[in-house]
Short mmCIF file of C-alpha atoms in Angstrom, two decimals:
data_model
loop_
_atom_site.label_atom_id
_atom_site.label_comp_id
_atom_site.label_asym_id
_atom_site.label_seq_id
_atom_site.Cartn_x
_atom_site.Cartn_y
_atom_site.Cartn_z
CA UNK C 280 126.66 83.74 101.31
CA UNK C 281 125.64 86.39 99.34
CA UNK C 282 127.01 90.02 99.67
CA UNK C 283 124.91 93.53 99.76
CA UNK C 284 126.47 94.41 96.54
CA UNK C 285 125.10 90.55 95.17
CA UNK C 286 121.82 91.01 95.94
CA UNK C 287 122.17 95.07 94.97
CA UNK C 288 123.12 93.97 91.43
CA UNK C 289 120.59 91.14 91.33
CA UNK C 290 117.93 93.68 92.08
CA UNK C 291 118.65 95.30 89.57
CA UNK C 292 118.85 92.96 86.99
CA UNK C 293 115.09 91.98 87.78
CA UNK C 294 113.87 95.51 86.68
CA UNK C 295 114.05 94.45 83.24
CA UNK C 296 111.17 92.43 83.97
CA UNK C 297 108.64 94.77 85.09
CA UNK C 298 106.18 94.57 83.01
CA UNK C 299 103.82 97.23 84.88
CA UNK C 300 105.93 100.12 85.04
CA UNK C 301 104.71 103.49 86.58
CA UNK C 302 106.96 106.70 86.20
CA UNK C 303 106.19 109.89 88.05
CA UNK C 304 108.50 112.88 87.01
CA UNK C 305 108.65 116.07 88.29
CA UNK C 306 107.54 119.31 88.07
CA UNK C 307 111.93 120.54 88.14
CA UNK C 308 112.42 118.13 85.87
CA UNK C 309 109.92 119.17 83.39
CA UNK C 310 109.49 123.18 83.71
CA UNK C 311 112.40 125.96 84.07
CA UNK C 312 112.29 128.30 87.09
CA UNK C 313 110.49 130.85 84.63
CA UNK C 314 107.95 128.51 84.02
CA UNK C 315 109.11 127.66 80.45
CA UNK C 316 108.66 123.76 79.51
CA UNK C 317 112.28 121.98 79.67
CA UNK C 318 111.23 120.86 75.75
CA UNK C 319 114.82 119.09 75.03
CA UNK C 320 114.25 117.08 78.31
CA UNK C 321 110.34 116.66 77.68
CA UNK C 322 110.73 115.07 74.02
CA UNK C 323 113.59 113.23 75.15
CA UNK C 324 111.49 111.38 78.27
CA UNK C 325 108.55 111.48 76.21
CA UNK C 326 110.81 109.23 73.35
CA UNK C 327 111.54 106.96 76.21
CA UNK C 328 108.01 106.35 77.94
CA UNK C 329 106.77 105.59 74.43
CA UNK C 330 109.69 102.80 73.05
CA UNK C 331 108.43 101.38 76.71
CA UNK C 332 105.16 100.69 75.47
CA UNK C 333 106.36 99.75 72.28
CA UNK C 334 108.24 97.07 73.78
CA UNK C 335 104.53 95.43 75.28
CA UNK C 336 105.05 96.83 78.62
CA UNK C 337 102.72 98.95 80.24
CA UNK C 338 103.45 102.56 81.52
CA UNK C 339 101.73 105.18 83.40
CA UNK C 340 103.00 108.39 83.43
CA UNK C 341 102.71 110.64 86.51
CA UNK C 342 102.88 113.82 85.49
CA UNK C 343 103.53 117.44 87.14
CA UNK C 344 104.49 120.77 85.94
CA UNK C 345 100.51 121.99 85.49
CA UNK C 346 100.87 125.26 87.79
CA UNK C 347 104.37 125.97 86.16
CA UNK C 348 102.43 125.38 82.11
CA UNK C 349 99.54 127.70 83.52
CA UNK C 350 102.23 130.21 84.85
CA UNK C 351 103.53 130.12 81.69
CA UNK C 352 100.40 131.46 79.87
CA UNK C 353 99.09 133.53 82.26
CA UNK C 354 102.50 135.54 82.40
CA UNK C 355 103.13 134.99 86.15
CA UNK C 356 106.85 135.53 86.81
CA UNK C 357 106.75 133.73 90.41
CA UNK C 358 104.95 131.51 91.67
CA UNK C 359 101.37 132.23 93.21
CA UNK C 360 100.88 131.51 97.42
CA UNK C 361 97.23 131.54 97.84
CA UNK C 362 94.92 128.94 96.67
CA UNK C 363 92.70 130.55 94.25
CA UNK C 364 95.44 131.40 91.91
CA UNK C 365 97.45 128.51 92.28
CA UNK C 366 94.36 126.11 91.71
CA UNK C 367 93.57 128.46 88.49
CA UNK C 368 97.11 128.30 87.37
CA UNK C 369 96.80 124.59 87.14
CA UNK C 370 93.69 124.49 85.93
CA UNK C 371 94.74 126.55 82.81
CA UNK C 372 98.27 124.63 83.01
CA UNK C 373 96.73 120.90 82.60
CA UNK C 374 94.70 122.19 79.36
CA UNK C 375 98.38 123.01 78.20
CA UNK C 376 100.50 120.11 79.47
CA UNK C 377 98.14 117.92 77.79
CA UNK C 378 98.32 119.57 74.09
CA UNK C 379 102.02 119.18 74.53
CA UNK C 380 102.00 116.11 75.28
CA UNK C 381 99.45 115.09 72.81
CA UNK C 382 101.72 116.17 70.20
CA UNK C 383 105.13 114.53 71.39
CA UNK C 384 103.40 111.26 72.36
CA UNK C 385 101.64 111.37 68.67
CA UNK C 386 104.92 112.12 66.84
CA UNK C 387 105.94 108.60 68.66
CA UNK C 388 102.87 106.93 67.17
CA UNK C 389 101.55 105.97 70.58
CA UNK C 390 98.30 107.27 71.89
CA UNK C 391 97.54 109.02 75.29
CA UNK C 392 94.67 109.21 77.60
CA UNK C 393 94.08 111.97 80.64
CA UNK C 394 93.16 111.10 84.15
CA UNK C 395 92.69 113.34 86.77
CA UNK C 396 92.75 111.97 89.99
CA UNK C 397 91.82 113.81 93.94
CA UNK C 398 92.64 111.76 96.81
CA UNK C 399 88.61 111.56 97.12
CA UNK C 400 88.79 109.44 93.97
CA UNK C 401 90.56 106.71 95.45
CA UNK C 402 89.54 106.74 98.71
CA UNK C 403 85.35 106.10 97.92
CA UNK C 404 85.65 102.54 97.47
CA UNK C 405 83.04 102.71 94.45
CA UNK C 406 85.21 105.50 92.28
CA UNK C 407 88.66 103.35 93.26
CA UNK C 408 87.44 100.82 90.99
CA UNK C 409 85.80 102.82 88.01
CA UNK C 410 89.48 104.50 88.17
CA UNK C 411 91.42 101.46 88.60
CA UNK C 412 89.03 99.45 85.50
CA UNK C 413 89.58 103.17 83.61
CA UNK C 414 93.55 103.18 83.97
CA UNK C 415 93.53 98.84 82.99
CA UNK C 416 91.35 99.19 79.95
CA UNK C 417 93.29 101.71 78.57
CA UNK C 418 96.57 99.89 78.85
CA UNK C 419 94.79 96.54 77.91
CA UNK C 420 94.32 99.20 74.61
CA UNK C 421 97.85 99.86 74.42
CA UNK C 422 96.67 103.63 75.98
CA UNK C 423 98.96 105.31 77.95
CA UNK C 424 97.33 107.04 81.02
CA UNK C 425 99.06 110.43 81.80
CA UNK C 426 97.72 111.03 85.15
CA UNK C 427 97.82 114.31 87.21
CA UNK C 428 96.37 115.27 90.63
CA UNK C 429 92.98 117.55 89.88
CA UNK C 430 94.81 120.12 91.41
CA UNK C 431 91.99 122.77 90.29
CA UNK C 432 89.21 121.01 92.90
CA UNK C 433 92.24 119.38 95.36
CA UNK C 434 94.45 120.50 97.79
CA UNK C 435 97.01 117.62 98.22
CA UNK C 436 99.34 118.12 95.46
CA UNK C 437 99.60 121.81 96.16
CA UNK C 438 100.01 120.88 99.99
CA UNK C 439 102.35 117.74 99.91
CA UNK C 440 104.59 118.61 96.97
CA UNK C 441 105.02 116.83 93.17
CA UNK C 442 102.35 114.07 92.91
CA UNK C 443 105.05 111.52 94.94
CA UNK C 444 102.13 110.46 97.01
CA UNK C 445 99.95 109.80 94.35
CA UNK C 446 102.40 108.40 91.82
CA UNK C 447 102.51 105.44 95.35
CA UNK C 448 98.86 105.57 95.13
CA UNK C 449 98.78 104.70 91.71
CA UNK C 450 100.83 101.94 92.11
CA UNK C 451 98.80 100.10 94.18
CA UNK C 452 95.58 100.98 92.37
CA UNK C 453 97.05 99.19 89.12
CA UNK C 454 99.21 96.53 90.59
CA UNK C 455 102.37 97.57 88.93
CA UNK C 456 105.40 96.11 89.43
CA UNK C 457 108.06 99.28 89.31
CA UNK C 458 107.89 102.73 90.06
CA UNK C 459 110.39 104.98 88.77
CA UNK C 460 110.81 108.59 90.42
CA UNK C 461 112.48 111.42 88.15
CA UNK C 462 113.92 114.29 90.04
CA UNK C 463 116.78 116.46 89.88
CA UNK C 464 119.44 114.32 92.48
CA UNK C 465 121.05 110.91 91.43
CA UNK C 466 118.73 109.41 94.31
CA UNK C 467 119.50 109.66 97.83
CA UNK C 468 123.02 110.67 99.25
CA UNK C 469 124.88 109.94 102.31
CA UNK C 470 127.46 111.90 104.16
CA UNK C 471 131.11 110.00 104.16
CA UNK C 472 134.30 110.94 106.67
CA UNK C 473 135.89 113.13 104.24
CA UNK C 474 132.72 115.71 104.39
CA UNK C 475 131.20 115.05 100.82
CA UNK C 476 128.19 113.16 99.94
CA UNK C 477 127.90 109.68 98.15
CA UNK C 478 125.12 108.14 96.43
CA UNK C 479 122.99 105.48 98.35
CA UNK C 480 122.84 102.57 95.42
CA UNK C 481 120.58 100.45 97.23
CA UNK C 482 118.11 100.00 100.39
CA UNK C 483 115.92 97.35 101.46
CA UNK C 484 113.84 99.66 103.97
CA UNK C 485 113.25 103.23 104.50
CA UNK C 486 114.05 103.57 108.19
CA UNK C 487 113.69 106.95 110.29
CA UNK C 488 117.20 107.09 109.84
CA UNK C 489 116.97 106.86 106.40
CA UNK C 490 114.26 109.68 106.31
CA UNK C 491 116.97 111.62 108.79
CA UNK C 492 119.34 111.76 105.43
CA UNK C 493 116.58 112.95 103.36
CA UNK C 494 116.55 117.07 102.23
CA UNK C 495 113.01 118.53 102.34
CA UNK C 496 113.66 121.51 101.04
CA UNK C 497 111.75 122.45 97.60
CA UNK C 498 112.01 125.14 94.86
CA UNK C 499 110.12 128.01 93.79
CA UNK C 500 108.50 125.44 91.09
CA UNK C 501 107.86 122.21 93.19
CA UNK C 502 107.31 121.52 96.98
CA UNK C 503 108.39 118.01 96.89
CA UNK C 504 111.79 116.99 98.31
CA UNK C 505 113.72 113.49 98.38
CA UNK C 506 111.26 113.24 102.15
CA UNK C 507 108.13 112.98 100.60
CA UNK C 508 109.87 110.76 97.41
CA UNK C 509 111.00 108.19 100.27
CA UNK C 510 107.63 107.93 102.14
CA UNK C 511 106.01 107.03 98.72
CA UNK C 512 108.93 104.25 98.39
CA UNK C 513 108.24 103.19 101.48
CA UNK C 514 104.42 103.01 101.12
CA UNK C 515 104.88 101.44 97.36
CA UNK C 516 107.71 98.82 98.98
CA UNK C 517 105.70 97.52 101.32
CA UNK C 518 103.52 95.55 98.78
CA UNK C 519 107.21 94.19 97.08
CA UNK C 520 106.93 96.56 94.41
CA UNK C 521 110.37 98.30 93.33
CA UNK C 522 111.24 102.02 93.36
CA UNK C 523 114.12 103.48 91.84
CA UNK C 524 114.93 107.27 92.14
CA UNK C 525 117.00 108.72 89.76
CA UNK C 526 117.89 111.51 87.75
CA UNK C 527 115.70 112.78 85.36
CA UNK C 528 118.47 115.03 83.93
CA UNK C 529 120.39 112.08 82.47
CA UNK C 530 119.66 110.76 79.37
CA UNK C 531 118.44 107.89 78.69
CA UNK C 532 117.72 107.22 82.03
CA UNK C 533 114.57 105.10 81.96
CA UNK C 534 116.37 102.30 79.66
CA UNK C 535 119.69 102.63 82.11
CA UNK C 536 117.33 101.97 84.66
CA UNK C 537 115.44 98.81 83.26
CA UNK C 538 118.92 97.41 81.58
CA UNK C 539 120.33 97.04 85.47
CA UNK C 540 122.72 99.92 85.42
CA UNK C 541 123.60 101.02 88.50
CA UNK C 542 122.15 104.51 88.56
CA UNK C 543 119.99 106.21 91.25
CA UNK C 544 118.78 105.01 94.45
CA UNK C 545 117.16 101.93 93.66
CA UNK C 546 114.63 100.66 96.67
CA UNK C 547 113.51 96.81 97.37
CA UNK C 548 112.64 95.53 100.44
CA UNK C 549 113.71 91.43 101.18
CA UNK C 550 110.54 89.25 100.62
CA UNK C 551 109.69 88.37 104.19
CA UNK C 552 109.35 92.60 104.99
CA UNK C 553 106.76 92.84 102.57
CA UNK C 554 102.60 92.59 103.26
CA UNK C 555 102.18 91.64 99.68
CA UNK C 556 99.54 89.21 100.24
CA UNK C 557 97.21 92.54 100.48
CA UNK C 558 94.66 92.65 97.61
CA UNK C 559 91.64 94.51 96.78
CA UNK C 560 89.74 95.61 99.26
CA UNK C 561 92.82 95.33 101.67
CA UNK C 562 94.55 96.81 100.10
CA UNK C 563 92.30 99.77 99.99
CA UNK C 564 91.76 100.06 103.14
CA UNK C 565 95.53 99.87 103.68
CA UNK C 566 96.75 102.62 101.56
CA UNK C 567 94.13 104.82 100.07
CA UNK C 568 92.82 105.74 103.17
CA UNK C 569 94.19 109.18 105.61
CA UNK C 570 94.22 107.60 109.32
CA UNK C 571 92.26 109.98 111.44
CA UNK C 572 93.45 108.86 114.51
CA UNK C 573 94.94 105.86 116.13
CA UNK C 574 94.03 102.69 118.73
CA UNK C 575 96.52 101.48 121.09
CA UNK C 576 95.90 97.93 121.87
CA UNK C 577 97.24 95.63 124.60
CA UNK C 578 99.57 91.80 123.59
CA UNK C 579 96.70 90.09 123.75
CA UNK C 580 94.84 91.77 121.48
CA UNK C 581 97.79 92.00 119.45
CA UNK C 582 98.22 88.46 119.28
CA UNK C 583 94.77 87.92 118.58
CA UNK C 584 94.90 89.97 115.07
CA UNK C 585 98.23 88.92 114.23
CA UNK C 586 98.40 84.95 114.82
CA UNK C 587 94.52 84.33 114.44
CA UNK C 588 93.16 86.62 112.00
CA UNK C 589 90.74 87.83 114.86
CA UNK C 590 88.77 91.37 114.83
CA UNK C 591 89.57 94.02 117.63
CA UNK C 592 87.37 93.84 120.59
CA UNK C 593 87.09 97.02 123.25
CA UNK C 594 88.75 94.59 125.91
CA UNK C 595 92.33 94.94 123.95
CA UNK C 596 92.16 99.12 123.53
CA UNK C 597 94.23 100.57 126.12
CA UNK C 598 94.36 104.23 124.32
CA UNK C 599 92.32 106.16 121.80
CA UNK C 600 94.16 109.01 120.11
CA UNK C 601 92.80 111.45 117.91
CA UNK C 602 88.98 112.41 117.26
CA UNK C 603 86.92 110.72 114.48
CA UNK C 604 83.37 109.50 113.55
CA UNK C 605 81.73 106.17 112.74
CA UNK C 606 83.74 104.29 109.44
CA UNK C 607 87.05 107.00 109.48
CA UNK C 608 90.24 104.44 109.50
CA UNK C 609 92.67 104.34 112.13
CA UNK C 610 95.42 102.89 112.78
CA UNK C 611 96.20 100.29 115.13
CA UNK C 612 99.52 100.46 117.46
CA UNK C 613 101.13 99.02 120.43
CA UNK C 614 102.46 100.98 123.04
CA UNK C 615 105.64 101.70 121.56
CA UNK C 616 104.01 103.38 118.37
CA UNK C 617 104.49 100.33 116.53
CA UNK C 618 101.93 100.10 113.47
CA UNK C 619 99.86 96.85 113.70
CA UNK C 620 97.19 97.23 111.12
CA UNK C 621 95.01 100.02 110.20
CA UNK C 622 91.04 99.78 110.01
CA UNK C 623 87.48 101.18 109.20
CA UNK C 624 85.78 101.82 112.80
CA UNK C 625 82.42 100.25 113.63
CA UNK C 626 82.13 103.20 116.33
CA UNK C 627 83.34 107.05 116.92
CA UNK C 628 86.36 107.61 118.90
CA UNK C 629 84.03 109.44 121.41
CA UNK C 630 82.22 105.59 122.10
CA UNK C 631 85.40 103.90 121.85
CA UNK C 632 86.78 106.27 124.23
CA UNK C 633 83.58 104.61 126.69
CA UNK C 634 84.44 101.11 125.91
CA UNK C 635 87.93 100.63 126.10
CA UNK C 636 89.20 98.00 128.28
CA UNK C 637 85.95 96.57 128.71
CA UNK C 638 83.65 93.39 127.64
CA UNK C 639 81.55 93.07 124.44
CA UNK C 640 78.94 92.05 126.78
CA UNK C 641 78.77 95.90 128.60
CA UNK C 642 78.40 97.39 125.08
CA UNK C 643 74.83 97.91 125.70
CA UNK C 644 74.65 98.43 128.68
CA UNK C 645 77.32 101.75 128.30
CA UNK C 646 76.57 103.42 124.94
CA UNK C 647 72.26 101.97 125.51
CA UNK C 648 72.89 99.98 122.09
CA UNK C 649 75.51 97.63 120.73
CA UNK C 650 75.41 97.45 117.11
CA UNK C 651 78.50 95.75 117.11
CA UNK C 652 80.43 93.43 118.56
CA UNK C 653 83.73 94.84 117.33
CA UNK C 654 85.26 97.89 117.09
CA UNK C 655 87.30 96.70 114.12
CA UNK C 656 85.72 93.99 112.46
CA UNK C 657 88.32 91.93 110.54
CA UNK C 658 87.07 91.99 107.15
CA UNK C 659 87.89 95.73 107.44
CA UNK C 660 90.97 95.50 109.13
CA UNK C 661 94.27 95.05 107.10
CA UNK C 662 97.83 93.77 109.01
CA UNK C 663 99.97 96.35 108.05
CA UNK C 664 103.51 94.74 110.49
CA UNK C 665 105.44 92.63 107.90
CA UNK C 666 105.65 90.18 110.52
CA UNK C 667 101.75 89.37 110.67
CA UNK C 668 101.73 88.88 106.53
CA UNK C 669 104.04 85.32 107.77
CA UNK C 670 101.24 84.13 109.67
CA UNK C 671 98.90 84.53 106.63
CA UNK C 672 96.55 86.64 108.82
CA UNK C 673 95.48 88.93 105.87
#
């Protein structure tokens, strides 16, 4: 029977076949508290990232560090707090990040491409693919994308701290089969009996008590802490995809990483926990979409998405939380908060709120119209309980 450590080490020693490899590294990794570039530690990474692609595998690189570049040449000692200044700071930052880069990346012989992403990108269905055909055409071309949040038009970044979520989103948009986090811990600590901290080597899930370990906390330079770095492992895991997080202080840490050393927090989820038959437009719908609010459905309509791939009808909605309009996505719960699937509504929560518990056959009759039949048809529903993905329901 195989042991945690086994199947830690084995786990490891399938990272050196990622061919898809994404690597997000932060802003504290890549800019001093003054603002100054880290340019040892840049050149080094940037050395890495590019024997990577020489080696035929494909890399993204999700970048920070544009507010702390623009600080940088606009002479701000600390870092701005309202919005105007911080979105100009990165908008004057990028222009810099990306001549620095140009220049490392070129000394390397390998060629670079920008893309600036805003959550609005990849949540239209129509600019999700021009982005994801962009970002696979380029590495087809042996390009690699350096990709940053648009953090002069968008919020997100700024709000929710070092591009974790979008280095998850990215994932998914491209199919890749790793994502590598760079921060400035050795991955995720635990306490021990004798009051100090030891390093977490391996999980298969990010649990709440998991997320109860993580520090928040974020510096001057960068709002992300190890939190928001575990949600995106947890989002990215989902599909089977592996995260490590490690060090980006230690060098050489990308090829430790892919030759199975045992460095960092590395994250990958047993295959039957995993919803990885989600593709396309699924998968879309799954994970590039903010819920606005939530359904709460009874067993029967639980059983009725899970074990028969059916759509959800008013009849199974015992609760409607949150307000939202016609086409927002929800997610879909049982009473004990447990996420079911989440899903593009056919009607506002306001109508919904009128036809729970009832008949598709009062529709009419209640709201004087029934376009539809379902409140969640199924073909815009995706299972999102790792249970359902067993039954081949998605």
């Amino acid at each position: 029977m195989s042991t945690r450590t086994d199947i830690s080490a084995t786990a490891r020693q399938e990272l050196a076949q990622a061919r898809r490899i994404v690597v997000k590294i932060g802003s504290r990794i890549l800019v001093q508290h003054s603002g100054r570039p880290e340019m040892r530690r840049i050149r080094s990474l940037v050395r890495e990232l590019a024997k990577l692609r020489q080696a035929d595998r494909e890399v993204v690189f999700v970048t920070s560090g544009a507010i702390g570049a623009g600080m940088e040449v606009l002479g701000m000692r600390r870092r701005p707090t309202n919005l105007p200044e911080l979105q100009m700071a990165a908008a004057v930052g990028q222009s810099r990040l990306m001549t620095r880069y140009d220049k490392l990346f070129a000394r390397e012989r390998c060629k670079i491409g920008q893309v600036l992403l805003t959550h609005d990108d990849l949540k239209h269905r129509s600019r999700h693919l021009n982005a994801r055909n962009t970002m696979l055409t380029m590495l087809s071309a042996g390009v690699i994308p350096v990709v940053n949040e648009n953090d002069a038009v968008a919020v997100d970044e700024i709000k929710f701290g070092d591009n974790d979520l979008l280095a998850s989103l990215v994932v998914h948009l491209i199919d890749a089969d790793l994502l590598i986090i760079l921060t400035t811990t050795d991955g995720l600590r635990e306490p021990t009996a004798s009051g100090r901290s030891r390093r977490m080597a391996f999980l298969e899930s990010v649990t709440p008590e998991v997320l109860a370990l993580a520090a928040g906390k974020g510096s001057a330079l960068s709002t992300g802490g190890m939190v928001s770095k575990l949600e995106a492992a947890h989002a990215v895991a989902k599909t089977g995809a592996a995260v490590v997080i490690a060090d980006g202080r230690q060098s050489g840490i990308i090829g430790k990483i892919l030759a199975g050393e045992d460095t960092g927090t590395l994250i990958r989820p047993a295959a039957d926990q995993c919803t990885e038959s989600l593709t396309g437009r699924k998968r879309w719908i799954a994970f590039f979409h903010k819920p606005q609010g939530a359904l709460i459905i009874d067993d029967g309509a639980r059983r009725a998405i899970e074990r028969d791939g059916k759509s959800l009808l008013p009849v199974g909605i015992k609760k409607v939380d949150g307000e939202f309009e016609t086409g927002a996505a929800v997610d879909i719960k049982i009473a004990d908060q447990t996420l079911i699937a989440r899903g593009l509504v056919s009607y506002s929560s306001h109508d919904i709120r009128l036809i729970q518990g009832r008949r598709t056959d009062a529709i009419a009759g209640i709201l004087g119209a029934a376009n539809y039949e379902e409140v969640i048809h199924r073909d815009n529903m995706a299972i999102m309980h790792a249970s359902s993905a067993k039954h081949g329901v998605l």
